[in-house]
Coordinates of C-alpha atoms in Angstrom, one line a residue:
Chain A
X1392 CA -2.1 25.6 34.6
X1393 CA 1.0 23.2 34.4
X1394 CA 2.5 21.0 36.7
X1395 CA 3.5 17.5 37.0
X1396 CA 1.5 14.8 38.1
X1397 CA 2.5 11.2 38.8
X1398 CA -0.4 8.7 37.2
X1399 CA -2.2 5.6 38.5
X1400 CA -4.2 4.3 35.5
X1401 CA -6.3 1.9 37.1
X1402 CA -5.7 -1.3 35.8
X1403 CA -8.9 -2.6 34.0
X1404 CA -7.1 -5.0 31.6
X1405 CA -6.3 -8.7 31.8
X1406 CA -3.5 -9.7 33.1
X1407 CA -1.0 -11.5 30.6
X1408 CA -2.5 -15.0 30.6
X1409 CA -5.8 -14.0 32.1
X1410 CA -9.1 -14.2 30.1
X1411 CA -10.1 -11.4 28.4
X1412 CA -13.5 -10.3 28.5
X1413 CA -13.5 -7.2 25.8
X1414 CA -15.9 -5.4 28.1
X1415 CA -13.1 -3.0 30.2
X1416 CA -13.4 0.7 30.3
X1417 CA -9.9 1.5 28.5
X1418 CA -7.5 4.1 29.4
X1419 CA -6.6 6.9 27.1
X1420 CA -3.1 6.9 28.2
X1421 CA -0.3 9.3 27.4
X1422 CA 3.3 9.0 29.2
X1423 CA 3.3 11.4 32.1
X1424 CA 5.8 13.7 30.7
X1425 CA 7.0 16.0 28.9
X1426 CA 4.0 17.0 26.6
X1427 CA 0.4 16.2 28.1
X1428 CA -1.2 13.9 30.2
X1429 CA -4.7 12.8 30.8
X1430 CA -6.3 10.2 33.1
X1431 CA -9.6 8.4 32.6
X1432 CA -10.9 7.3 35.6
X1433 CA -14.5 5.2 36.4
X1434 CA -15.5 8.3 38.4
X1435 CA -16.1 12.0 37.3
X1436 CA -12.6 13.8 38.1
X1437 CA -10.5 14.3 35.0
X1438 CA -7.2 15.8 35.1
X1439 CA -6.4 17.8 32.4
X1440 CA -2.6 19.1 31.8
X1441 CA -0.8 20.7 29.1
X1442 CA 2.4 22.1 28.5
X1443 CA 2.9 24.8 25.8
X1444 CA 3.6 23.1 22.7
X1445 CA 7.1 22.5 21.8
X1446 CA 8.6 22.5 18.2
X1447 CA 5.7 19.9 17.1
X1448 CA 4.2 18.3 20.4
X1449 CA 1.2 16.9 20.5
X1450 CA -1.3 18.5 23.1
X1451 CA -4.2 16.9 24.8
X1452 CA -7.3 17.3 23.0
X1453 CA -10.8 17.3 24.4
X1454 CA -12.7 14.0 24.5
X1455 CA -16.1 13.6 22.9
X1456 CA -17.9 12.8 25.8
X1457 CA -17.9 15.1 29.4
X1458 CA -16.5 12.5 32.3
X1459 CA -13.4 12.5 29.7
X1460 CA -14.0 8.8 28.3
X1461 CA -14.9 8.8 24.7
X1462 CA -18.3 7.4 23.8
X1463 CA -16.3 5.2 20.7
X1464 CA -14.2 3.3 22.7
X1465 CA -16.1 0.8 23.9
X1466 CA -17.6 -0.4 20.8
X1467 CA -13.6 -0.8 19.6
X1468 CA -12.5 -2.6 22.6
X1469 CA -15.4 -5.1 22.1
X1470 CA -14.6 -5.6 18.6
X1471 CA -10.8 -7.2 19.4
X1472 CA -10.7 -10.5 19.5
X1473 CA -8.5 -12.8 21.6
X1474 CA -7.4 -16.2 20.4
X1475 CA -5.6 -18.0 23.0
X1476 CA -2.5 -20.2 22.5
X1477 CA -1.4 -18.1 19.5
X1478 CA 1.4 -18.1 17.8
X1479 CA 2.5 -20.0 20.9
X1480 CA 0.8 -22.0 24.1
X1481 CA 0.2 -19.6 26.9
X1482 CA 0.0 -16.4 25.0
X1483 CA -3.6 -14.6 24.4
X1484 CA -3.4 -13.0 20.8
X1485 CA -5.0 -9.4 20.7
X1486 CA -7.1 -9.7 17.2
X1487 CA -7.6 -6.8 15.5
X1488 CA -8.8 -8.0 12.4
X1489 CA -12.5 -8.7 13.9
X1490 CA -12.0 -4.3 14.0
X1491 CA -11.4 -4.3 10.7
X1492 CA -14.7 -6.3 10.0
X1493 CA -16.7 -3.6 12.2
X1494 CA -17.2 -0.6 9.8
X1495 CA -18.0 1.5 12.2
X1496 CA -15.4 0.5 15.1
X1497 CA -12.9 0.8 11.9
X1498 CA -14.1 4.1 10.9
X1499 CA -13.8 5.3 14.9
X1500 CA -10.1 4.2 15.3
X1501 CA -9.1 6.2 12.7
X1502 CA -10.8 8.9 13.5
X1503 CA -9.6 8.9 17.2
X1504 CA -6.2 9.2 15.8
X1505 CA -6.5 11.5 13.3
X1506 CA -8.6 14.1 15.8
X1507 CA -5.2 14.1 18.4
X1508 CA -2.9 14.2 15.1
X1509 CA -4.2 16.9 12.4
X1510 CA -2.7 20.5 12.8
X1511 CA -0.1 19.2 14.5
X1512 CA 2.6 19.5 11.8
X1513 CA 3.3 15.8 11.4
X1514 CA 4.7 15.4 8.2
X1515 CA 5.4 11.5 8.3
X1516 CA 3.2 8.6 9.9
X1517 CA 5.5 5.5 9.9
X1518 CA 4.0 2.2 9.9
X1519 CA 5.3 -0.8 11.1
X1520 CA 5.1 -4.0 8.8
X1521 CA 2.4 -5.5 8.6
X1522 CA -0.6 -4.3 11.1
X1523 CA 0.8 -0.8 11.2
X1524 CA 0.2 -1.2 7.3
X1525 CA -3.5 -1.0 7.8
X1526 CA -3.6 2.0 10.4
X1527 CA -0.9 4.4 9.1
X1528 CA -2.0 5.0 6.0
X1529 CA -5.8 6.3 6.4
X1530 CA -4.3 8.2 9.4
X1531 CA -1.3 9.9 6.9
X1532 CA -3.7 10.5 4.5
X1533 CA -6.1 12.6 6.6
X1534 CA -3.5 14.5 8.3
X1535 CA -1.8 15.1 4.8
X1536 CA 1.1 13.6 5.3
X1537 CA 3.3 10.8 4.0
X1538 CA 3.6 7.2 4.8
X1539 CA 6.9 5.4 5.3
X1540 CA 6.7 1.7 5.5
X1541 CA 8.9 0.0 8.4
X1542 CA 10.0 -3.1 7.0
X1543 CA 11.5 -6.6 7.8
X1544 CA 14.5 -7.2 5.8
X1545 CA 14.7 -7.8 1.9
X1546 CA 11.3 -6.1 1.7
X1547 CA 12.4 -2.5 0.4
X1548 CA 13.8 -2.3 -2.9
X1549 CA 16.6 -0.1 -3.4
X1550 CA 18.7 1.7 0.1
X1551 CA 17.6 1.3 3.6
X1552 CA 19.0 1.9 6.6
X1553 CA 18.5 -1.1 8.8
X1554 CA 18.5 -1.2 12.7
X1555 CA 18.7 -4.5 14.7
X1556 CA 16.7 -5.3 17.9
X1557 CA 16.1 -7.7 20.3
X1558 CA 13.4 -10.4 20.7
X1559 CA 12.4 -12.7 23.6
X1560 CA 15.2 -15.3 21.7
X1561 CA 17.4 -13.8 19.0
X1562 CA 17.1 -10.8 16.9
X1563 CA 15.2 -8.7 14.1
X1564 CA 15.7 -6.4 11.9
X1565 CA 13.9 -3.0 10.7
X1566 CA 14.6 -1.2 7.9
X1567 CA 13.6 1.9 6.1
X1568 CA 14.3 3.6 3.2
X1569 CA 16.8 6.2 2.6
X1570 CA 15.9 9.5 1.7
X1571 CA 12.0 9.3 2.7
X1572 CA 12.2 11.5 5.2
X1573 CA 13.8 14.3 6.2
X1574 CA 15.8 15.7 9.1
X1575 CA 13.8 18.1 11.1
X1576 CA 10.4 16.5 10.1
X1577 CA 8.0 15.6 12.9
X1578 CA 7.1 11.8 13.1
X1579 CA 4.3 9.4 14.3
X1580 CA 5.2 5.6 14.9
X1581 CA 1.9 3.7 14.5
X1582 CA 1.2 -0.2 15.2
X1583 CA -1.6 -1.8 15.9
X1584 CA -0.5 -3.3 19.4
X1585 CA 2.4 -2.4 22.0
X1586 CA 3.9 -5.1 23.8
X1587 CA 7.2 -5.0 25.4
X1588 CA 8.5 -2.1 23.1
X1589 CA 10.9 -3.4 21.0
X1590 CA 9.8 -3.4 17.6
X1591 CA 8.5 0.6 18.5
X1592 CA 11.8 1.5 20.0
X1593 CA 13.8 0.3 16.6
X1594 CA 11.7 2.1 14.3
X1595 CA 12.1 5.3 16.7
X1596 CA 15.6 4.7 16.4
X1597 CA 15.9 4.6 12.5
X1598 CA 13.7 7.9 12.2
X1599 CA 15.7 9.5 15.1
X1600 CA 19.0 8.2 13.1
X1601 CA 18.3 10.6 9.8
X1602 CA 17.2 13.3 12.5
X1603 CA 13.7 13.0 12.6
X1604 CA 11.5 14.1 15.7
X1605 CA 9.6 11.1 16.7
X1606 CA 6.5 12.9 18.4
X1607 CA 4.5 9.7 19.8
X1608 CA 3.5 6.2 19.1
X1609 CA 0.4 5.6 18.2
X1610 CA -1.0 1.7 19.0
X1611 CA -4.3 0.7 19.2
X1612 CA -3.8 -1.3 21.8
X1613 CA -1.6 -1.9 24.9
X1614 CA -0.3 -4.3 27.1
X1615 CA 0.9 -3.0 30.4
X1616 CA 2.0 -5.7 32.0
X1617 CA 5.0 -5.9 29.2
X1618 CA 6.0 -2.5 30.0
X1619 CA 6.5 -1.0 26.8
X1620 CA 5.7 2.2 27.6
X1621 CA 8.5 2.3 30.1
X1622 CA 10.7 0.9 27.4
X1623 CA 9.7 4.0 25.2
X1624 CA 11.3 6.2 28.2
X1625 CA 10.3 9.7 27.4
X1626 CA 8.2 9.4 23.8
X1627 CA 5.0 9.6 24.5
X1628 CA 2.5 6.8 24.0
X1629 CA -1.4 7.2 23.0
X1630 CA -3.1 4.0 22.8
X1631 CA -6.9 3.4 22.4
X1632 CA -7.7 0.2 24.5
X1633 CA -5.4 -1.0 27.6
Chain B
X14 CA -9.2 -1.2 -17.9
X15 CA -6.4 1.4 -16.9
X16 CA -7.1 4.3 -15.7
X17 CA -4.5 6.3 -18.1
X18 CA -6.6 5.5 -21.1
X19 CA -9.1 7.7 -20.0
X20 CA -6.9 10.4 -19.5
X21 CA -7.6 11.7 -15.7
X22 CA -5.6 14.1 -15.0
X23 CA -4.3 13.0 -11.7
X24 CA -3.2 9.9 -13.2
X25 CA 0.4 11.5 -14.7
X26 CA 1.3 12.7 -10.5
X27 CA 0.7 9.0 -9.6
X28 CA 2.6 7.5 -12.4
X29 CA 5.6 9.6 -12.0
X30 CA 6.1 8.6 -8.3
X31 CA 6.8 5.1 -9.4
X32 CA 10.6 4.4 -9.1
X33 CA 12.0 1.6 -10.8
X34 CA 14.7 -0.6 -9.4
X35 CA 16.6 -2.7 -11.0
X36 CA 17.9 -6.5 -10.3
X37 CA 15.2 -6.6 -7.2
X38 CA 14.8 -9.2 -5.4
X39 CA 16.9 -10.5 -7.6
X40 CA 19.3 -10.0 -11.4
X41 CA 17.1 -9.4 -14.6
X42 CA 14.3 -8.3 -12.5
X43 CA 13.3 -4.2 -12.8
X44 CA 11.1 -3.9 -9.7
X45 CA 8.2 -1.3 -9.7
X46 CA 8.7 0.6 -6.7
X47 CA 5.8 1.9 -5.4
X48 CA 6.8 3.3 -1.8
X49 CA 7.5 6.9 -3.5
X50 CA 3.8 7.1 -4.2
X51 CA 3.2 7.3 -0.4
X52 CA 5.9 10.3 -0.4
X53 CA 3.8 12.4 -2.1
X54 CA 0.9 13.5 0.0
X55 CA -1.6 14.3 -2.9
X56 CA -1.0 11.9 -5.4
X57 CA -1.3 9.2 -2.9
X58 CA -4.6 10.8 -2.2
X59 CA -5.4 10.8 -5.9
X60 CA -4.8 7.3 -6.2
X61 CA -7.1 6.2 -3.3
X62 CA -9.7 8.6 -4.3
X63 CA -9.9 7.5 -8.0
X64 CA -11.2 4.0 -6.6
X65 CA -13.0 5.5 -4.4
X66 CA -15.1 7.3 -7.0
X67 CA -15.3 4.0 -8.9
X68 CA -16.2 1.5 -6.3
X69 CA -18.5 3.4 -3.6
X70 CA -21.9 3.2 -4.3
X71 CA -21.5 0.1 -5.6
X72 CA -22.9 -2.4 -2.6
X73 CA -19.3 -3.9 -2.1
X74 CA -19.3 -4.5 1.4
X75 CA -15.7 -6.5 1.2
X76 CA -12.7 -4.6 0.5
X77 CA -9.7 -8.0 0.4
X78 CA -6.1 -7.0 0.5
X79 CA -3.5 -8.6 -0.3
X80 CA -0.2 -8.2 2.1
X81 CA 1.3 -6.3 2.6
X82 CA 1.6 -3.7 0.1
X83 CA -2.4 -4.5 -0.2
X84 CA -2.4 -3.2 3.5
X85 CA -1.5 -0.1 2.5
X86 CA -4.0 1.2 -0.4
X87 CA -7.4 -1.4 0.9
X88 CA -8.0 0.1 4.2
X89 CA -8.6 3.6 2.8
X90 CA -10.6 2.7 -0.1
X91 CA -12.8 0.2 2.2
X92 CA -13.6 3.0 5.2
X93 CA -14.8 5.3 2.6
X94 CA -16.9 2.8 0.6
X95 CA -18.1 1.7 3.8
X96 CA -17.0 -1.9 3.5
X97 CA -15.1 -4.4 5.5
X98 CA -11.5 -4.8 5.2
X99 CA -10.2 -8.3 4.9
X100 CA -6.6 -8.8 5.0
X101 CA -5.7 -11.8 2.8
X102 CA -2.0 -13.1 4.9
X103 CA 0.9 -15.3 4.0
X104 CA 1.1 -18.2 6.2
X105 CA 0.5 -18.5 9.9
X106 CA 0.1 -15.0 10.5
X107 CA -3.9 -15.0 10.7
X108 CA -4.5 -16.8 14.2
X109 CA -7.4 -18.7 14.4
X110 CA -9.5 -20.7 11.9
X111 CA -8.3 -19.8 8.6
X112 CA -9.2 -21.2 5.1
X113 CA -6.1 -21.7 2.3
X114 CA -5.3 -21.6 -1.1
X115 CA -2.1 -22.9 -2.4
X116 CA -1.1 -21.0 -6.3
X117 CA 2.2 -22.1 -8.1
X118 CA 5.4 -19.3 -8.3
X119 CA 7.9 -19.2 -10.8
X120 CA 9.6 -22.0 -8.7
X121 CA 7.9 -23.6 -6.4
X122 CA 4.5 -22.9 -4.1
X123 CA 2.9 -20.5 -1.8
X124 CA 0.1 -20.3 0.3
X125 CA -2.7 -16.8 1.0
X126 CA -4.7 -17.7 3.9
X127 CA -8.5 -15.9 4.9
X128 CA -10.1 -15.6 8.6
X129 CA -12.9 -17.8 8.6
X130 CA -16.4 -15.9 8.9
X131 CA -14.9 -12.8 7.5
X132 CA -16.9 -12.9 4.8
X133 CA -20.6 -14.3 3.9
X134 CA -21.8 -15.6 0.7
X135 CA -23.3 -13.4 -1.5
X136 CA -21.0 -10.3 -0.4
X137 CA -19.7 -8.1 -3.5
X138 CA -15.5 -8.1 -2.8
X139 CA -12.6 -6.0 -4.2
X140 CA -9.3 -7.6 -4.2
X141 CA -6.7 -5.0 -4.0
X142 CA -2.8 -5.1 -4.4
X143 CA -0.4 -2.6 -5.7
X144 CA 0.4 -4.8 -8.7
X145 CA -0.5 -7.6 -10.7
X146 CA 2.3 -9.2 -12.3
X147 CA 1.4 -13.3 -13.1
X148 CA -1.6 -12.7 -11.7
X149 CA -0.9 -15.7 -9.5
X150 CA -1.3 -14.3 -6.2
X151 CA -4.5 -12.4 -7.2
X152 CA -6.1 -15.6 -8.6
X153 CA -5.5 -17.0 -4.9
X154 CA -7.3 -14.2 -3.5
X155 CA -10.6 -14.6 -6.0
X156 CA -10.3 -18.2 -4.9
X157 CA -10.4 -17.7 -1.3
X158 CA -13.6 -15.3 -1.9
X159 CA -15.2 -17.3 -3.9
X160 CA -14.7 -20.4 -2.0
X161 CA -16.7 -18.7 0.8
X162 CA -19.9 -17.6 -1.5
X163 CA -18.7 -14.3 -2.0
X164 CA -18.5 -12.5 -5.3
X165 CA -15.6 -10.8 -6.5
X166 CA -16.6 -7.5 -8.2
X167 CA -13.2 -6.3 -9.3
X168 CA -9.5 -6.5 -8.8
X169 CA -8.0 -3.3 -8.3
X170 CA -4.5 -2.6 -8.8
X171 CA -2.0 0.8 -9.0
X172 CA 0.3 -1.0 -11.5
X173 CA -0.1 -3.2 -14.0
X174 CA 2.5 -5.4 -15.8
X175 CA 1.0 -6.2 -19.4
X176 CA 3.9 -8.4 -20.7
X177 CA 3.1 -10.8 -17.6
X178 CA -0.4 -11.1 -18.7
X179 CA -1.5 -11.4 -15.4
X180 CA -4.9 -10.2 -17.1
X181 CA -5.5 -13.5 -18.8
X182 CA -4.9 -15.1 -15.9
X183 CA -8.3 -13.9 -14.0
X184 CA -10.3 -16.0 -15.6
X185 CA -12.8 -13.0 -16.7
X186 CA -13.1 -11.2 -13.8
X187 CA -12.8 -7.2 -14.2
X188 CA -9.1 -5.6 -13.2
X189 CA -8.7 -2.2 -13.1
X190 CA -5.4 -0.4 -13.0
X191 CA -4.0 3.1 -13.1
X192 CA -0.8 2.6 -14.5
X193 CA 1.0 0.2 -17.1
X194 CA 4.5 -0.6 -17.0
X195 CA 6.5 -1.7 -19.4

């Protein structure tokens, strides 16, 4: 069955500024189109829709549990930590590193990822410097395929190919190296948070660049209210915890 | 001890993915690139799985990596040990309370920071980076560790630069590497 359906997620997660309470039923989201879509509601309906798979798309998998929301999540959620007034006053830090602490929660988030990802034919996880450091690497590994570090500047020795982006003041810059990957491979962007986009969209754009296919972002967590999804435009998102 | 000397097999696929590059960051210095390693599906598995083999069973429960390139190998080896993973930041880029140590560079200072409560005393700890030159760096991590009760087991390392003698420098505590450079 395929057709098109605009989504709702209900929105269980703090506002930007608001207390965070860790206890929120997440969403499992995935941008509405073009490859699959899946909603998790607090009721019993689940829509379920998938489109052929294209070149290397990424299709909806099955969830561990039958109402659609996977049993794992909440024990993930619960282990972020927010510290308020960091790096600045008046933003709420998401803080994964309490995940990290949380063997279990750890072991969890990987395997969430890897489950949607293996038999795919990824052949390159990128990770963005430094949190996507910590995920990327145990996801490549189980999915069998290579790791490319996403780098500030001055970090990679040797040739790079550097893209610029915006921040709230200023600019950054991302670089990567040349010659680790390939045009025609299939790509997954991992970080551990998605904010407004911008640091994913530039590392999309330097795989896209040497003609890669990048076939989501992977982030453990979200914020909606920065719209980075929408800033993503048609790559798809998965995130763990909204 | 390094891993070569005792002649595993998957040792010579690892070393070979190691690309040297010369005046990085700077003139007179060959930098050991390790970034190829990661290229190379299986031998990046070999690395991880070599301390693996070494370390699980062991009754580490903390796994402390240095960033970033410490990011990259830690993770892996600490969810299949079944230990914590404790990121050891330059700093300002742990938020919340964090614990220092300050260690002397070639010229000048710098600073490795530690979450508060990550770790308890009497927890066995790996410190892992890709490479130990000075030794500096790692001596801040064991510091940090130590500092909080914990015992450091181990530093683990891919690459090992013996003319540094970064060895010396650990005071004693065990490093084990899989490859020396030269």
């Amino acid at each position: 069955m395929m057709r098109s359906i605009s989504l709702n997620f209900s929105n269980l997660s703090p506002r930007f500024g608001a207390p965070f309470r860790g206890r929120l039923c997440p969403s499992i989201a995935v941008a509405a189109a073009p490859i699959s879509v899946h909603s998790h509601r607090n009721h019993s309906q689940s829509f379920r829709i998938s489109v052929p798979p294209v070149s290397c798309s990424v299709q909806h998998q099955k969830m561990a549990s039958d109402d659609g929301h996977d049993p794992r999540i909440g024990r993930i959620s619960s282990a972020i930590r927010v510290i308020p007034d960091f790096p600045k006053p008046g933003i709420l830090f998401q803080d994964i590193t309490t995940l990290l602490l949380d063997t279990k929660a750890f072991r969890d988030t990987i395997d969430l990822f890897v489950e949607r990802y293996k038999d795919k034919n990824i052949s390159v996880v990128a990770g963005i410097e430094a949190r996507g450091f910590i995920f990327g690497p145990p996801i490549a590994l189980a999915i069998g395929a290579k790791f490319v570090p996403m780098r500030k500047p001055n970090k990679l020795p040797g040739k790079v190919i550097s893209e610029e982006y915006a921040l709230e003041y200023g600019t950054d810059v991302m670089e990567m190296h040349v010659g680790a990957v390939e045009a025609g491979e299939c790509a997954l962007v991992v970080d551990d948070l998605i904010a407004t986009g911008g640091t994913l969209c530039a590392a999309i754009r330097l795989l896209e660049r040497v003609g890669v296919q990048v076939v989501e972002c992977a982030c453990v967590i979200e914020l909606p209210e920065l719209q980075g999804r929408k800033r993503l435009g048609d790559k798809p998102l998965f995130v763990l915890v909204s | 001890m390094s891993a070569c000397k005792d002649k595993d097999p998957r040792i010579n696929g690892i070393k070979t993915t190691i690309r040297v590059v010369p005046d990085f960051p700077k003139p007179g210095i060959m930098f050991q690139d390790i970034t190829p390693l990661f290229l190379q599906p299986k031998a990046f598995k070999d690395s991880i799985d070599i301390f693996i083999e070494r370390y699980q069973g062991k009754n580490i429960s903390v796994v402390a990596g240095i960033e970033a390139r410490g990011f990259i190998f830690g993770p892996s080896i600490a969810l299949a040990i079944g230990a914590k993973f404790v990121p050891l930041r330059k700093p300002k880029k742990l938020p919340g309370e964090v614990i220092s140590e300050e260690y002397i560079l070639e010229y000048g200072r710098d600073c490795l920071e530690m979450h508060v409560g990550a770790v308890e005393p009497g927890e066995r700890a790996l410190v892992v980076d890709d490479l130990i030159a000075t030794g500096g760096t790692l001596c801040a991590a064991m510091n940090l560790l130590e500092r909080v009760g914990a015992e450091v087991v181990e530093c683990a390392c891919v690459i090992e630069l013996p003319d540094l003698k970064g060895r010396e420098r650990l005071n004693g505590k065990p490093l084990y590497v899989l490859v020396e450079a030269y």
